[in-house]
Amino acid sequence: MDAYLLLITLLAIIIVILGVSWFKWHAFISLMVAALFLAIFSGMGWDKIVGSYETGVGAVLGHLVGILALGTILGKMLAESGAGLQIANFFIRAFGEKKLPWAMFFSGFIIGIPVFFEVGILILLPLVISIQKASKQNILLVGLPAIAGLSITHGLVPPHPGAIAAIGIYGANLGKVLLYSLIIAIPTGIIGGPLFAWMINKRVIPTGEPTLVKIDDQADKKSVPSVGVSFLSILMPVILMILGTAAPYLHLSAGAQKVLTFIGSPVIALLISCFLAFYFLGFRHGMDRNLIKKLVEECIIPVGSIILIIGAGGGFKQILIDSGVAKVIASMSQDLNISPLVLAFLIAGLIRIATGSATVALTTAAGIVAPIVAGMAGVNLELLVIATGAGSLMFSHVNDAGFWMVKEYLGLTLEETFKTWTVLETILSFVAFIGALIVNMLV
């Protein structure tokens, strides 16, 4: 019976992979079909399948919908106001031309905290191309560090959708994940960004030129936020969340601790940050209420797709629990003595390679691993989130939208993209995983 349940689970994962890559289904459909297949063939009662699936979807999305929507709105305000470019320009001035890769990495890292990877690329690449044309340096030396900064935050750091979904599925503490992810992501990004760019730019000289980005995209901005306001707008949710996590350890009255914990909860921190952004990035720089409303509506629509994927991952997780598959995998992994961190990293990596989506890999892997660790003692759930996120970055190739964005925006050939972007993503994946293992030994 155990072998049969494992076979059915394997087939369900294959359905997710084939659905996304072969049949070209949306990941939500693939995950839902796989969950129903698993439920039916594992012998769950027909009257329990739909209820189990809906319970899983609701449990994951209950606290995620607001976070994802508000994070997207904040990112849109940063992009449209020019605050992102202000931060990038600040780092370029601070580091100087000789240390441009470092300037671009920190720009990508800071801008990447509140905005999606794709949005970050659109903010930074006009700047990358301008610098490359002015300095006549290899575009990889300037572009790859910025992309590494964006990618590592997308894979590991809340409030990005994959990290937030894994936190919800594992039941991890968001403040601790934020702290650990920043500790691990910065050195990881430095190795995969400036250091890798310095090494590879001597070996790969792109033959083409970037043609997709207009360099004067931001040139007509009459009024842009100051550097201080730009930094404050980007970092405000992080500051509030860290305050909320630290509240119980501060010598404050019980009432003050409760207030700090409240405003430090992710959804409230992001709501406060959005209103600050509306005022400091919007109204103070000529945006009216109608324009801000239009920007919010524009950026909310794409969030629907991510919410559906995350919800379906939660449903898949619940079916794994209620069908008894989770217990079988748990006992098997305990018999084999595999660390949950290693298991999560490997499963996320395999799904990432197969489907091309970091969010699908993170959500599905977390759904598989969460029931396994539910009964285990001594598992650091926060580092489990980071190990799963590290696996979801592995070996980006032709089935990943990010692969094609980097290729087209930097004007690379297919071979050049494999040698640069694919290698960069794999370095980030393995270095972040090693970082999680080291932190796990220390804490």
Coordinates of C-alpha atoms in Angstrom, one line a residue:
M1 CA 0.0 0.0 0.0
D2 CA 2.8 2.4 0.9
A3 CA 4.6 1.8 -2.5
Y4 CA 1.2 2.4 -4.3
L5 CA 0.7 5.7 -2.5
L6 CA 4.2 6.9 -3.4
L7 CA 3.6 5.9 -7.0
I8 CA 0.4 7.9 -7.1
T9 CA 2.1 10.9 -5.6
L10 CA 4.9 10.7 -8.2
L11 CA 2.3 10.5 -11.0
A12 CA 0.5 13.6 -9.5
I13 CA 3.8 15.5 -9.6
I14 CA 4.3 14.4 -13.2
I15 CA 0.8 15.7 -14.0
V16 CA 1.8 19.1 -12.6
I17 CA 5.0 19.1 -14.7
L18 CA 3.3 17.8 -18.0
G19 CA 0.3 20.1 -17.5
V20 CA 2.5 23.2 -17.3
S21 CA 5.2 22.3 -19.9
W22 CA 3.4 19.9 -22.4
F23 CA -0.3 20.7 -22.3
K24 CA 0.4 24.4 -21.6
W25 CA -2.2 24.5 -18.8
H26 CA -2.1 27.4 -16.3
A27 CA -0.2 26.2 -13.2
F28 CA -3.5 26.6 -11.2
I29 CA -5.2 24.0 -13.4
S30 CA -2.2 21.6 -13.4
L31 CA -2.0 21.7 -9.6
M32 CA -5.8 21.3 -9.2
V33 CA -6.0 18.3 -11.6
A34 CA -3.0 16.7 -9.9
A35 CA -4.6 17.1 -6.4
L36 CA -7.9 15.6 -7.6
F37 CA -6.0 12.7 -9.3
L38 CA -4.1 12.0 -6.0
A39 CA -7.3 12.2 -4.0
I40 CA -9.3 9.8 -6.2
F41 CA -6.6 7.2 -6.7
S42 CA -5.4 7.2 -3.1
G43 CA -8.8 6.1 -2.1
M44 CA -10.2 9.2 -0.4
G45 CA -14.0 9.2 0.0
W46 CA -15.8 11.0 -2.8
D47 CA -17.7 13.1 -0.3
K48 CA -14.4 14.4 1.4
I49 CA -12.3 15.3 -1.7
V50 CA -13.8 18.7 -2.5
G51 CA -14.0 19.8 1.2
S52 CA -10.4 18.8 1.8
Y53 CA -9.2 20.7 -1.3
E54 CA -11.2 23.8 -0.3
T55 CA -9.8 23.7 3.3
G56 CA -6.3 23.6 2.0
V57 CA -6.9 26.6 -0.4
G58 CA -8.5 28.7 2.3
A59 CA -5.8 27.9 4.9
V60 CA -3.1 29.2 2.7
L61 CA -4.8 32.2 1.1
G62 CA -6.5 33.4 4.3
H63 CA -3.6 35.7 5.3
L64 CA -1.9 35.9 1.9
V65 CA -4.3 37.8 -0.4
G66 CA -3.8 41.1 1.4
I67 CA 0.0 40.8 1.6
L68 CA 0.4 39.9 -2.1
A69 CA -2.0 42.7 -3.3
L70 CA -0.4 45.4 -1.1
G71 CA 3.1 44.3 -1.9
T72 CA 2.3 44.7 -5.6
I73 CA 0.8 48.1 -5.1
L74 CA 3.9 49.3 -3.3
G75 CA 6.1 48.0 -6.0
K76 CA 4.0 49.8 -8.7
M77 CA 4.3 53.1 -6.8
L78 CA 8.1 52.7 -6.6
A79 CA 8.4 51.9 -10.3
E80 CA 6.1 54.7 -11.5
S81 CA 7.4 57.5 -9.3
G82 CA 11.1 57.0 -10.2
A83 CA 12.0 56.0 -6.6
G84 CA 13.7 52.8 -7.8
L85 CA 16.0 54.8 -10.2
Q86 CA 16.8 57.2 -7.4
I87 CA 18.1 54.4 -5.3
A88 CA 20.1 52.9 -8.1
N89 CA 21.6 56.3 -8.9
F90 CA 22.5 56.8 -5.2
F91 CA 24.5 53.5 -5.1
I92 CA 26.3 54.4 -8.4
R93 CA 27.4 57.7 -6.9
A94 CA 28.4 56.1 -3.6
F95 CA 30.5 53.3 -5.1
G96 CA 31.9 55.2 -8.2
E97 CA 32.5 53.8 -11.7
K98 CA 35.2 51.3 -10.7
K99 CA 32.8 49.5 -8.3
L100 CA 29.8 49.6 -10.6
P101 CA 29.0 45.8 -10.2
W102 CA 28.7 46.4 -6.4
A103 CA 26.5 49.5 -7.0
M104 CA 24.2 47.5 -9.3
F105 CA 24.0 44.5 -6.9
F106 CA 22.9 46.7 -4.0
S107 CA 20.4 48.6 -6.3
G108 CA 18.9 45.3 -7.4
F109 CA 18.8 43.9 -3.8
I110 CA 17.1 46.9 -2.3
I111 CA 14.7 47.5 -5.2
G112 CA 14.0 43.7 -5.3
I113 CA 12.6 43.6 -1.7
P114 CA 9.1 45.0 -2.5
V115 CA 8.8 44.5 -6.3
F116 CA 8.4 41.4 -8.4
F117 CA 11.5 40.2 -10.4
E118 CA 9.9 41.3 -13.7
V119 CA 9.1 44.8 -12.5
G120 CA 12.6 45.2 -11.0
I121 CA 14.1 44.3 -14.4
L122 CA 12.0 47.0 -16.1
I123 CA 13.1 49.6 -13.4
L124 CA 16.8 48.8 -13.6
L125 CA 17.6 47.8 -17.2
P126 CA 17.3 51.3 -18.7
L127 CA 20.0 52.3 -16.1
V128 CA 22.1 49.3 -16.9
I129 CA 22.1 50.1 -20.6
S130 CA 22.8 53.8 -20.0
I131 CA 25.8 52.9 -17.8
Q132 CA 27.1 50.3 -20.3
K133 CA 26.9 52.8 -23.2
A134 CA 28.7 55.5 -21.1
S135 CA 31.4 53.3 -19.6
K136 CA 31.9 51.0 -22.6
Q137 CA 32.1 48.0 -20.3
N138 CA 30.8 44.5 -20.9
I139 CA 27.0 44.7 -20.2
L140 CA 27.3 41.5 -18.2
L141 CA 29.6 43.3 -15.6
V142 CA 26.8 45.8 -15.0
G143 CA 23.7 43.8 -15.7
L144 CA 24.3 40.4 -14.0
P145 CA 24.9 41.9 -10.4
A146 CA 21.6 43.9 -10.7
I147 CA 19.7 40.7 -11.8
A148 CA 21.4 38.7 -9.0
G149 CA 20.1 41.2 -6.5
L150 CA 16.6 41.0 -7.9
S151 CA 16.6 37.2 -8.2
I152 CA 17.9 36.3 -4.7
T153 CA 15.3 38.6 -3.0
H154 CA 12.5 37.1 -5.3
G155 CA 13.5 33.6 -4.2
L156 CA 14.1 34.0 -0.5
V157 CA 12.9 37.3 1.0
P158 CA 9.3 38.1 2.1
P159 CA 7.0 39.6 1.0
H160 CA 7.6 37.8 -2.3
P161 CA 4.8 35.4 -3.2
G162 CA 6.9 32.1 -3.0
A163 CA 8.4 32.9 0.4
I164 CA 5.1 34.1 1.8
A165 CA 3.3 31.0 0.5
A166 CA 6.0 28.7 2.0
I167 CA 5.7 30.6 5.4
G168 CA 2.0 30.0 5.3
I169 CA 2.2 26.3 4.4
Y170 CA 5.0 25.5 6.9
G171 CA 3.5 27.7 9.6
A172 CA 6.9 29.6 10.0
N173 CA 7.4 32.9 11.7
L174 CA 7.6 35.7 9.1
G175 CA 9.9 38.0 11.1
K176 CA 12.5 35.2 11.6
V177 CA 12.3 34.2 8.0
L178 CA 12.9 37.9 7.0
L179 CA 15.9 38.1 9.4
Y180 CA 17.5 34.8 8.3
S181 CA 16.8 35.4 4.6
L182 CA 18.6 38.8 4.7
I183 CA 21.6 37.2 6.5
I184 CA 21.8 34.5 3.9
A185 CA 20.7 36.4 0.8
I186 CA 23.3 39.2 0.9
P187 CA 26.5 37.0 0.8
T188 CA 24.8 34.7 -1.6
G189 CA 23.9 37.6 -4.0
I190 CA 27.4 38.9 -3.7
I191 CA 28.9 35.5 -4.8
G192 CA 26.3 35.1 -7.6
G193 CA 26.3 38.8 -8.6
P194 CA 29.5 41.0 -8.6
L195 CA 32.0 38.1 -8.1
F196 CA 30.4 35.8 -10.8
A197 CA 30.0 38.8 -13.2
W198 CA 33.7 39.8 -12.7
M199 CA 34.7 36.2 -13.6
I200 CA 32.3 35.6 -16.5
N201 CA 32.7 39.0 -18.3
K202 CA 36.2 37.9 -19.3
R203 CA 34.9 34.7 -20.8
V204 CA 31.6 35.7 -22.5
I205 CA 31.5 38.8 -24.7
P206 CA 27.9 39.3 -25.9
T207 CA 27.7 39.5 -29.7
G208 CA 24.4 41.4 -29.8
E209 CA 23.1 44.7 -28.5
P210 CA 20.1 45.3 -26.2
T211 CA 17.3 46.7 -28.2
L212 CA 14.1 46.4 -26.2
V213 CA 14.7 49.2 -23.6
K214 CA 14.4 52.9 -24.4
I215 CA 17.0 54.7 -22.3
D216 CA 15.0 57.9 -22.0
D217 CA 12.1 56.1 -20.2
Q218 CA 12.5 58.3 -17.1
A219 CA 13.9 61.4 -18.7
D220 CA 10.6 63.2 -18.8
K221 CA 10.0 63.0 -15.1
K222 CA 9.6 66.5 -13.9
S223 CA 9.6 65.6 -10.2
V224 CA 11.1 62.5 -8.5
P225 CA 11.2 61.6 -4.8
S226 CA 14.4 62.4 -2.9
V227 CA 16.8 59.6 -2.1
G228 CA 15.8 59.5 1.5
V229 CA 12.1 59.3 0.7
S230 CA 12.8 56.5 -1.9
F231 CA 14.8 54.4 0.7
L232 CA 12.2 55.0 3.4
S233 CA 9.3 53.9 1.0
I234 CA 11.1 50.7 0.0
L235 CA 12.3 49.8 3.5
M236 CA 9.2 50.8 5.5
P237 CA 7.5 47.4 5.5
V238 CA 10.8 45.7 6.4
I239 CA 11.4 48.1 9.3
L240 CA 7.8 47.7 10.6
M241 CA 7.9 43.8 10.4
I242 CA 11.3 43.7 12.2
L243 CA 9.8 46.0 14.9
G244 CA 6.8 43.7 15.2
T245 CA 9.1 40.7 15.6
A246 CA 11.3 42.5 18.2
A247 CA 8.4 43.8 20.2
P248 CA 8.2 41.0 22.8
Y249 CA 12.0 41.4 23.6
L250 CA 11.8 45.2 24.1
H251 CA 11.3 46.7 27.6
L252 CA 7.9 48.2 26.8
S253 CA 4.5 48.2 28.4
A254 CA 2.2 45.3 27.4
G255 CA 0.0 47.8 25.5
A256 CA 2.9 49.2 23.5
Q257 CA 4.1 45.7 22.7
K258 CA 0.7 44.8 21.4
V259 CA 0.6 47.9 19.2
L260 CA 4.0 47.2 17.8
T261 CA 3.1 43.6 17.1
F262 CA 0.0 44.7 15.3
I263 CA 1.6 47.3 13.0
G264 CA 4.5 44.8 12.4
S265 CA 2.1 42.1 11.1
P266 CA 2.8 41.9 7.3
V267 CA -0.6 43.0 6.0
I268 CA -0.7 46.1 8.3
A269 CA 3.0 47.0 7.7
L270 CA 2.3 46.9 3.9
L271 CA -1.0 48.8 4.3
I272 CA 0.8 51.6 6.2
S273 CA 3.6 51.6 3.6
C274 CA 1.2 51.8 0.7
F275 CA -0.5 54.9 2.2
L276 CA 2.9 56.5 2.9
A277 CA 3.8 55.8 -0.8
F278 CA 0.6 57.3 -2.1
Y279 CA 1.5 60.5 -0.3
F280 CA 5.3 60.7 -0.5
L281 CA 5.7 59.1 -4.0
G282 CA 2.4 60.1 -5.5
F283 CA 0.6 63.2 -4.3
R284 CA 3.7 65.2 -3.5
H285 CA 5.0 64.6 -7.0
G286 CA 2.0 65.6 -9.1
M287 CA -0.1 62.3 -9.1
D288 CA -3.8 62.8 -8.5
R289 CA -6.3 60.4 -7.0
N290 CA -7.5 59.2 -10.4
L291 CA -3.9 58.3 -11.5
I292 CA -3.1 56.5 -8.3
K293 CA -6.4 54.5 -8.6
K294 CA -5.5 53.6 -12.2
L295 CA -2.0 52.4 -11.2
V296 CA -3.4 50.3 -8.4
E297 CA -6.0 48.7 -10.7
E298 CA -3.3 48.0 -13.4
C299 CA -1.0 46.2 -11.0
I300 CA -3.7 44.2 -9.1
I301 CA -4.8 42.2 -12.2
P302 CA -1.7 40.1 -12.6
V303 CA -1.7 39.2 -8.9
G304 CA -4.8 37.0 -9.5
S305 CA -2.7 34.4 -11.4
I306 CA -0.2 34.1 -8.5
I307 CA -3.0 33.9 -5.9
L308 CA -4.6 31.0 -7.9
I309 CA -1.3 29.1 -8.0
I310 CA -0.6 29.5 -4.3
G311 CA -4.1 28.5 -3.4
A312 CA -3.9 25.4 -5.6
G313 CA -0.6 24.5 -3.9
G314 CA -2.4 24.7 -0.5
G315 CA -5.2 22.4 -1.8
F316 CA -2.6 20.0 -3.0
K317 CA -0.9 20.0 0.4
Q318 CA -4.2 19.3 2.2
I319 CA -5.0 16.3 -0.2
L320 CA -1.5 14.9 0.7
I321 CA -2.3 15.1 4.4
D322 CA -5.9 13.8 4.2
S323 CA -5.1 10.9 1.8
G324 CA -2.4 9.5 4.1
V325 CA 0.4 10.1 1.6
A326 CA 2.2 12.6 3.9
K327 CA 2.6 9.9 6.7
V328 CA 4.1 7.5 4.2
I329 CA 6.6 10.0 2.9
A330 CA 7.4 11.1 6.5
S331 CA 8.1 7.6 7.7
M332 CA 10.2 6.9 4.6
S333 CA 12.3 10.1 5.0
Q334 CA 12.8 9.3 8.7
D335 CA 14.0 5.7 7.8
L336 CA 16.4 7.1 5.2
N337 CA 17.5 9.8 7.7
I338 CA 17.2 12.6 5.1
S339 CA 17.3 16.1 6.6
P340 CA 14.0 18.0 5.9
L341 CA 16.1 20.9 4.6
V342 CA 17.8 18.7 2.0
L343 CA 14.5 17.1 1.1
A344 CA 12.8 20.4 0.6
F345 CA 15.8 21.8 -1.5
L346 CA 15.8 18.7 -3.8
I347 CA 12.1 18.5 -4.4
A348 CA 11.8 22.3 -5.1
G349 CA 14.9 22.0 -7.4
L350 CA 13.3 19.1 -9.4
I351 CA 10.0 20.9 -9.8
R352 CA 11.7 24.2 -10.8
I353 CA 13.8 22.4 -13.5
A354 CA 10.6 20.7 -14.8
T355 CA 8.1 23.6 -14.7
G356 CA 10.3 26.7 -14.9
S357 CA 8.4 28.5 -12.2
A358 CA 10.0 29.4 -8.9
T359 CA 6.6 30.1 -7.4
V360 CA 5.2 26.8 -8.5
A361 CA 8.3 25.0 -7.3
L362 CA 8.2 26.7 -3.9
T363 CA 4.5 26.2 -3.4
T364 CA 4.4 22.5 -4.5
A365 CA 7.5 21.5 -2.6
A366 CA 6.3 23.2 0.6
G367 CA 3.0 21.3 0.1
I368 CA 4.8 18.0 -0.1
V369 CA 7.3 18.7 2.7
A370 CA 5.0 20.4 5.3
P371 CA 3.0 17.3 6.2
I372 CA 6.3 15.3 6.5
V373 CA 7.8 17.7 9.1
A374 CA 4.5 18.3 11.0
G375 CA 5.3 15.5 13.4
M376 CA 9.1 16.0 13.6
A377 CA 10.9 17.6 16.5
G378 CA 13.7 20.2 16.1
V379 CA 13.0 21.3 12.6
N380 CA 13.7 25.0 12.0
L381 CA 10.7 25.9 9.9
E382 CA 12.1 29.4 9.0
L383 CA 15.3 27.8 7.5
L384 CA 13.1 25.2 5.8
V385 CA 11.4 28.1 4.0
I386 CA 14.8 29.4 2.9
A387 CA 16.0 25.9 1.8
T388 CA 12.8 25.5 -0.3
G389 CA 13.3 28.9 -1.8
A390 CA 16.9 28.1 -2.6
G391 CA 15.8 25.0 -4.5
S392 CA 13.3 27.0 -6.5
L393 CA 16.0 29.1 -8.0
M394 CA 18.0 26.2 -9.5
F395 CA 18.9 25.8 -13.2
S396 CA 16.6 28.3 -14.9
H397 CA 16.3 27.3 -18.6
V398 CA 14.0 27.6 -21.6
N399 CA 10.8 26.9 -19.7
D400 CA 11.3 29.9 -17.4
A401 CA 9.9 33.3 -18.3
G402 CA 12.9 34.9 -16.5
F403 CA 15.3 33.2 -18.8
W404 CA 13.7 34.8 -21.9
M405 CA 13.4 38.2 -20.2
V406 CA 17.1 38.3 -19.4
K407 CA 18.0 37.0 -22.8
E408 CA 16.0 39.6 -24.7
Y409 CA 16.6 42.6 -22.5
L410 CA 20.3 42.2 -22.4
G411 CA 20.5 41.2 -26.1
L412 CA 22.1 37.8 -25.5
T413 CA 22.1 34.7 -27.7
L414 CA 20.6 31.5 -26.3
E415 CA 24.1 30.1 -25.6
E416 CA 25.2 33.3 -23.8
T417 CA 22.1 33.2 -21.7
F418 CA 22.8 29.6 -20.6
K419 CA 26.4 30.5 -19.7
T420 CA 25.4 33.6 -17.7
W421 CA 21.8 33.6 -16.4
T422 CA 21.4 29.8 -15.9
V423 CA 24.8 29.5 -14.2
L424 CA 24.1 32.6 -12.0
E425 CA 20.7 31.1 -10.8
T426 CA 22.3 27.8 -10.0
I427 CA 25.1 29.5 -8.0
L428 CA 22.5 31.5 -6.0
S429 CA 20.5 28.3 -5.4
F430 CA 23.4 26.2 -4.0
V431 CA 25.1 29.0 -2.1
A432 CA 21.8 30.0 -0.4
F433 CA 21.2 26.3 0.5
I434 CA 24.7 26.0 2.0
G435 CA 24.0 29.2 3.9
A436 CA 20.8 27.7 5.3
L437 CA 22.7 24.6 6.5
I438 CA 25.4 26.7 8.2
V439 CA 22.8 28.9 10.0
N440 CA 20.9 25.7 11.0
M441 CA 24.1 24.3 12.6
L442 CA 24.6 27.6 14.5
V443 CA 21.0 28.1 15.8

